[in-house]
Each structure stands twice: as C-alpha cells, then as structure tokens.
Coordinates of C-alpha atoms and ligand atoms in Angstrom, one line a residue:
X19 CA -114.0 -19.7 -25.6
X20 CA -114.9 -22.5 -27.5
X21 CA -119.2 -22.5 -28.2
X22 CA -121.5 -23.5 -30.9
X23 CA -124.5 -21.6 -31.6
X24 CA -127.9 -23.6 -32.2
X25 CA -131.2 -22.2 -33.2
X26 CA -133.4 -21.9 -36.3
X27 CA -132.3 -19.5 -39.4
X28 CA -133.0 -16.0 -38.7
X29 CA -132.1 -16.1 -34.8
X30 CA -129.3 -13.8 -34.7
X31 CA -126.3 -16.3 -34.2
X32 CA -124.1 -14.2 -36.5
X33 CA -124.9 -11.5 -35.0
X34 CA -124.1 -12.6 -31.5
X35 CA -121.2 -14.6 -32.6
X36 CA -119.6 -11.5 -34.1
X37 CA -120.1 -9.9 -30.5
X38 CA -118.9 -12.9 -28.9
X39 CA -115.8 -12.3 -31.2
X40 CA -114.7 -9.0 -29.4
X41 CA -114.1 -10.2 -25.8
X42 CA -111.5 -12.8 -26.3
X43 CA -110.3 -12.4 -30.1
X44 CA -112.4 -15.9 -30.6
X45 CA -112.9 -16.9 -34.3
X46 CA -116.9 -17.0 -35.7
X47 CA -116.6 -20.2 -38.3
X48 CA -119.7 -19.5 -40.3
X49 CA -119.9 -22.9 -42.9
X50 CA -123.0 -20.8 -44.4
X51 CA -120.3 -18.0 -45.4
X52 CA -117.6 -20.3 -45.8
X53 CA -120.0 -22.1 -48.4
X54 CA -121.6 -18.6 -50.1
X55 CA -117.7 -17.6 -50.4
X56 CA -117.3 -20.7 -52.4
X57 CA -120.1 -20.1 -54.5
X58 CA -118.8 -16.6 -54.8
X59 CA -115.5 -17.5 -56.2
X60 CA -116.7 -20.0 -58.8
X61 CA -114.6 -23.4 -57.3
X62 CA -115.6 -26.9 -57.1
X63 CA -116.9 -26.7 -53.9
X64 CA -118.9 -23.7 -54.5
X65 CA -120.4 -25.4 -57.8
X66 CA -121.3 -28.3 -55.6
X67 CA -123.1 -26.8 -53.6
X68 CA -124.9 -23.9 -55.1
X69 CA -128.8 -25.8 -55.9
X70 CA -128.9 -27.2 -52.7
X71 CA -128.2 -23.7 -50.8
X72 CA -130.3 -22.0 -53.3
X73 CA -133.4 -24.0 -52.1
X74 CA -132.4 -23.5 -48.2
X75 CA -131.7 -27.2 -48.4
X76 CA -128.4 -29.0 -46.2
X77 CA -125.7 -29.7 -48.1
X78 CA -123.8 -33.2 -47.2
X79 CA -122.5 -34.2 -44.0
X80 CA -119.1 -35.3 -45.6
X81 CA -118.5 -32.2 -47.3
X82 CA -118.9 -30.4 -43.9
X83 CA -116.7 -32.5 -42.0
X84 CA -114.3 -32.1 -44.8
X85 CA -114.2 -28.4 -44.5
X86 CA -114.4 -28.0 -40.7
X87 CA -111.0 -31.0 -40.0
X88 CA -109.3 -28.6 -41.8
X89 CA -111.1 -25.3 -40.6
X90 CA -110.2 -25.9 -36.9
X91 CA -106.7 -27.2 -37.5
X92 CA -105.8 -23.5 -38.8
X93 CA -104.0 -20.9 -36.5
X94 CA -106.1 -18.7 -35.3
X95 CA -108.7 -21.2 -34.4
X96 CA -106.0 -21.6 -31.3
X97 CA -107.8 -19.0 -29.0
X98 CA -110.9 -20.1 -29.3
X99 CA -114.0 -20.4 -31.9
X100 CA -117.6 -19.8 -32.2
X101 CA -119.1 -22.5 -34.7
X102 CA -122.3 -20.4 -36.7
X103 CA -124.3 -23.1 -38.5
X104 CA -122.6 -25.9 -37.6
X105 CA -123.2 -28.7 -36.8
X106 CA -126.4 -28.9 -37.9
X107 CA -126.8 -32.7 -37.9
X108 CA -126.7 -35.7 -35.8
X109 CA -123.9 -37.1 -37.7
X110 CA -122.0 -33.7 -37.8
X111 CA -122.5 -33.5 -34.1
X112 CA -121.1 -36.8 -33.7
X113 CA -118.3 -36.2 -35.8
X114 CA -117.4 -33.3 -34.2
X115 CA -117.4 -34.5 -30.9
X116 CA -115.3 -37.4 -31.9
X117 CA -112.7 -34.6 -33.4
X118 CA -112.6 -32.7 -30.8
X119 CA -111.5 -35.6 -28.7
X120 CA -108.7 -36.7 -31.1
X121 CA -107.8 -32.8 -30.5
X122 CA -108.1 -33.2 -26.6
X123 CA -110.6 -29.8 -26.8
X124 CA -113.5 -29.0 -24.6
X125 CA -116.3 -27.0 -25.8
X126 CA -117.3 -24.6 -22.8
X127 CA -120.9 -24.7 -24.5
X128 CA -124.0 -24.8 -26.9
X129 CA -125.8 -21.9 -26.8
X130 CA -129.3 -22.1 -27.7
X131 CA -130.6 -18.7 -29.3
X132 CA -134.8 -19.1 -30.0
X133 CA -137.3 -16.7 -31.5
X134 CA -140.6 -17.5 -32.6
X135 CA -141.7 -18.4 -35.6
X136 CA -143.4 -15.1 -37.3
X137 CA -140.5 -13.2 -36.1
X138 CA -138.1 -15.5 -37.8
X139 CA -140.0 -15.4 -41.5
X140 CA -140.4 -11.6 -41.0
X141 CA -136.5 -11.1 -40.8
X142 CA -135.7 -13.2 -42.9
X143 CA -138.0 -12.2 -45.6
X144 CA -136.8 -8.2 -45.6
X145 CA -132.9 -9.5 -45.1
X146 CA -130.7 -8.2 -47.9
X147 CA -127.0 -8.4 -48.4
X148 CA -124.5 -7.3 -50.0
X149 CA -123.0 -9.3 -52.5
X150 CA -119.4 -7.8 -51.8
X151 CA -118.8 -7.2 -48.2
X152 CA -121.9 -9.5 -46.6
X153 CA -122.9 -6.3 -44.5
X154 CA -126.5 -7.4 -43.7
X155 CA -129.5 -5.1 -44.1
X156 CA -133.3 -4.8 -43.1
X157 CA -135.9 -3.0 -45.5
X158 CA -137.6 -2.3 -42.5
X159 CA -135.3 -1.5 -39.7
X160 CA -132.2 -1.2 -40.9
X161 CA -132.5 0.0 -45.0
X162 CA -129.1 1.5 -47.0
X163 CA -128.8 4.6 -47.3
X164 CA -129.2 4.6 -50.7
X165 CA -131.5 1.9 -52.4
X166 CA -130.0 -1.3 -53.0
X167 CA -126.3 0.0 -52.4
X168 CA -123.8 -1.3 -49.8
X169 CA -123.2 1.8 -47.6
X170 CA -119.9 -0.2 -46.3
X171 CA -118.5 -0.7 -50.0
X172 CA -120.7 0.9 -52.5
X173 CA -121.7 -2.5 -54.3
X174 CA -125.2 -4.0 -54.8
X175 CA -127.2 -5.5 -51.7
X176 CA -129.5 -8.5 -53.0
X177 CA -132.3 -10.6 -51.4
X178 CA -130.0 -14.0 -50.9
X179 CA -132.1 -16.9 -52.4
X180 CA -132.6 -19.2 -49.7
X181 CA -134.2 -16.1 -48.1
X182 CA -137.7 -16.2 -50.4
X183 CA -140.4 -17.1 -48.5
X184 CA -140.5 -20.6 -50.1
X185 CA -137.0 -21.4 -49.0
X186 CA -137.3 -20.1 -45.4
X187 CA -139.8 -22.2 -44.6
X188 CA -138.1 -25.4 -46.4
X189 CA -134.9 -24.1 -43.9
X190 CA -137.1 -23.7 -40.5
X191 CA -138.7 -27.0 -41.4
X192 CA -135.4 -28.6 -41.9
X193 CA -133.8 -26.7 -38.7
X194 CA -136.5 -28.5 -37.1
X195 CA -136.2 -32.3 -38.1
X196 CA -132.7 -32.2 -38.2
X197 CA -131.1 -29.6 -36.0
X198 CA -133.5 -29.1 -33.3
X199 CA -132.2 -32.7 -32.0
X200 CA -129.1 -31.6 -31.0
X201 CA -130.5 -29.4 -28.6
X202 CA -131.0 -32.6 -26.4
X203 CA -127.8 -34.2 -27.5
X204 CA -126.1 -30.9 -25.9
X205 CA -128.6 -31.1 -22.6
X206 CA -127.9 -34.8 -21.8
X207 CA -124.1 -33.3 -22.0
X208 CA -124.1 -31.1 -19.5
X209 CA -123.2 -28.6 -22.2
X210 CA -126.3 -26.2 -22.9
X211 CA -127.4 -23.0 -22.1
X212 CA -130.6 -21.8 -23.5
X213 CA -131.7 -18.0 -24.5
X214 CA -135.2 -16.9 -25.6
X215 CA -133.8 -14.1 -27.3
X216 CA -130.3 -12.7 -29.5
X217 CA -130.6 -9.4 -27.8
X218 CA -127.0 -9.1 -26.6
X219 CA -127.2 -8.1 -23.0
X220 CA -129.1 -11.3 -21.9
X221 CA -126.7 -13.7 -23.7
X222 CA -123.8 -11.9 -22.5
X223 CA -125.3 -12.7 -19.0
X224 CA -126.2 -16.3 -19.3
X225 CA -122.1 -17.1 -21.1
X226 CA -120.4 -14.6 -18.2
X227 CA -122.6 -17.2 -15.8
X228 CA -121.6 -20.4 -17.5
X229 CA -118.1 -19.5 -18.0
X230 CA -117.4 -18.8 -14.3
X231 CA -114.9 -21.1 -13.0
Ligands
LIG24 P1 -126.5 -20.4 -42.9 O1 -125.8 -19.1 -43.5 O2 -125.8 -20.9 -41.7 O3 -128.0 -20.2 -42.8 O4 -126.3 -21.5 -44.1 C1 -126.8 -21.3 -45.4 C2 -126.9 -22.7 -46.1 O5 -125.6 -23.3 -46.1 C3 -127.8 -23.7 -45.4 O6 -129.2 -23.5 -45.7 C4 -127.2 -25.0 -46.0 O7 -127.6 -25.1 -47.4 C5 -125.7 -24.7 -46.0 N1 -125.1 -25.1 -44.8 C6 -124.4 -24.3 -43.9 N2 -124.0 -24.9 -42.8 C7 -124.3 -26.2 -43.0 C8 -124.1 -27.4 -42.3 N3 -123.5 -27.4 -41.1 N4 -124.6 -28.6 -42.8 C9 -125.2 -28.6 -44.0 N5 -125.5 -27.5 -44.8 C10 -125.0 -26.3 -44.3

C-alpha cells in the first residue's frame, strides 16, 4: 500500500505506520528519523539541520524533496510505503504528487489521524527516547524498567528537544498553518480518509474499507 499519514505531532502516526508495516511488508519513511539519524551521525545534512529541529521548526522544502527523490527510488520502497511526516507542506505536497506521476504511482490514500489538543501536549510532554534504538517511552504509561535506561538496548532514554513544552506548541502551531492544508488538498482528491483516533483497530477498519477493490 502506498498512504501518507497526516495529523499534528503527537498523534500516533509512527505508531500506526509501524502496524501498517506488518500486513504487507510496506516501508514506514519517517523524514523526522531519517533527519534525527543525520543529526546522529554528525554529516552535513544532520548539521544543517539540527537548530531548526531543535526548536520543533520545518526544515526546508528542498532539502526534503532532495531526500525523498532518492528515498522512494530505493528497493524496497517497491512494495509499497507509508510516508510519516511527510509532506508537510504545500509545496512538498505538490512536489510529491508531481513525482509520483513521473513514477506512474498511485497513492491508495491520506490518512488523517486527529487527537485533541491537551492530549497531544500531554504525550508529547512525558515522551522519552532512546538515543540508541529510538524505542519510545511514556513516564506515565509506559516508563523503562529502570530509570532513564533503554530496556531494548541498555543505553540512555532522553526527553528529545523539540518535545519541551515550548517547542511543542511552536510544532502544533506550525502543523496547523502549514500542514493542516493538505488535509483539503487530499479531500478535493478523492484521496482521504479521516480517523479521530490512532487506536489501531478503528484505523485498521477505515484502510481494510478504503482498500477494497
Ligand atoms: P517528526 O519526527 O515527524 O515530528 O519530525 C521532527 C522534525 O523534523 C520536525 O519538527 C521538522 O523539524 C523536521 N521534519 C520532519 N519532516 C519534515 C518535513 N516533511 N518537512 C520539513 N521538516 C520536517
């Protein structure tokens, strides 16, 4: 299947894309992780981008294009791909619906995930994560086992810093000005199907349903 998720930060479209991922050996493309990798590993990119991120802004539209051509030219993009964070822009939705053409590829959907807003700051606010592995925590409802260790590999788990309270709101603000748009861009297509929740069972439900031939 080919879908991009839309909704704010904090709505569970990792989550879901990484379900999504099991049924038909789909890829999740996550430019967040493919960006916090960057950073990770000290290149170019990652030094380009780091203030931006840090301060929950958008990094450029150009840079993004640049990585996804390339991203969704690669192998195992052939069975099909769930796009997590992207696009996130007018222009990147533009752009990608102009590649996708010179690609002669079909997206079977957008799939809206919403939440409301105190929910959103609330798990976003006690997210950690570790700095190794990316397994994602909750301080709340989902702690380590052991205080600020990964219980996947052992290393430290970390508040990200686009996930202070400051930089949440800067991203939900943002989400809204520039992303929410899309949500119509997708409608007018014929190409979106809208879920007031990530809980798994109820977006399994409304893709099954859209994906019917
Ligand atoms: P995410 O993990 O998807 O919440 O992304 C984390 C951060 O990466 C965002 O706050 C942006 O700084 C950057 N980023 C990820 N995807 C995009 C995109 N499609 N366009 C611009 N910036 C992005």
């Amino acid at each position: 299947m080919k879908i991009i998720l839309l909704g704010p930060p904090g709505a569970g479209k990792g989550t879901i894309a990484k379900a999504l991922m099991q049924i038909d050996g789909s890829v999740q493309i996550s430019t967040g992780d493919i960006l916090r990798a960057a950073i990770a590993a000290g290149t170019e990119l990652g030094k380009q981008v780091e203030t931006a991120m840090a301060a929950g802004n958008l990094v450029t539209d150009e840079l993004i294009m640049g990585i996804m051509e390339q991203r969704l030219l690669e192998e195992d993009c052939q069975k099909g791909y769930l796009l997590d964070g992207f696009p996130r822009t007018m222009p990147q939705a533009e752009a990608l619906r102009d590649l996708l053409e010179k690609l002669g590829e079909k997206l079977d959907c957008a799939l809206e995930l919403d939440m409301p807003r105190d929910v959103i700051i609330e798990r976003l606010s006690t997210r950690r994560t570790c700095t190794n592995c990316g397994e994602i925590y909750n301080v709340i409802s989902k702690p380590p086992l052991v205080d600020g260790i990964c219980d996947v590999c052992g290393n430290d788990i970390v508040q990200r810093d686009d996930e202070t309270e400051e930089a949440i709101e800067n991203r939900l603000q943002i989400y809204n000005e520039q992303t929410a748009p899309l949500v119509d861009f997708y409608r007018k297509q014929g190409l979106l199907v809208s879920v007031p929740t990530s809980d798994l069972d109820p977006v399994l439900a409304a893709i099954k349903e859209r994906l019917k031939p």
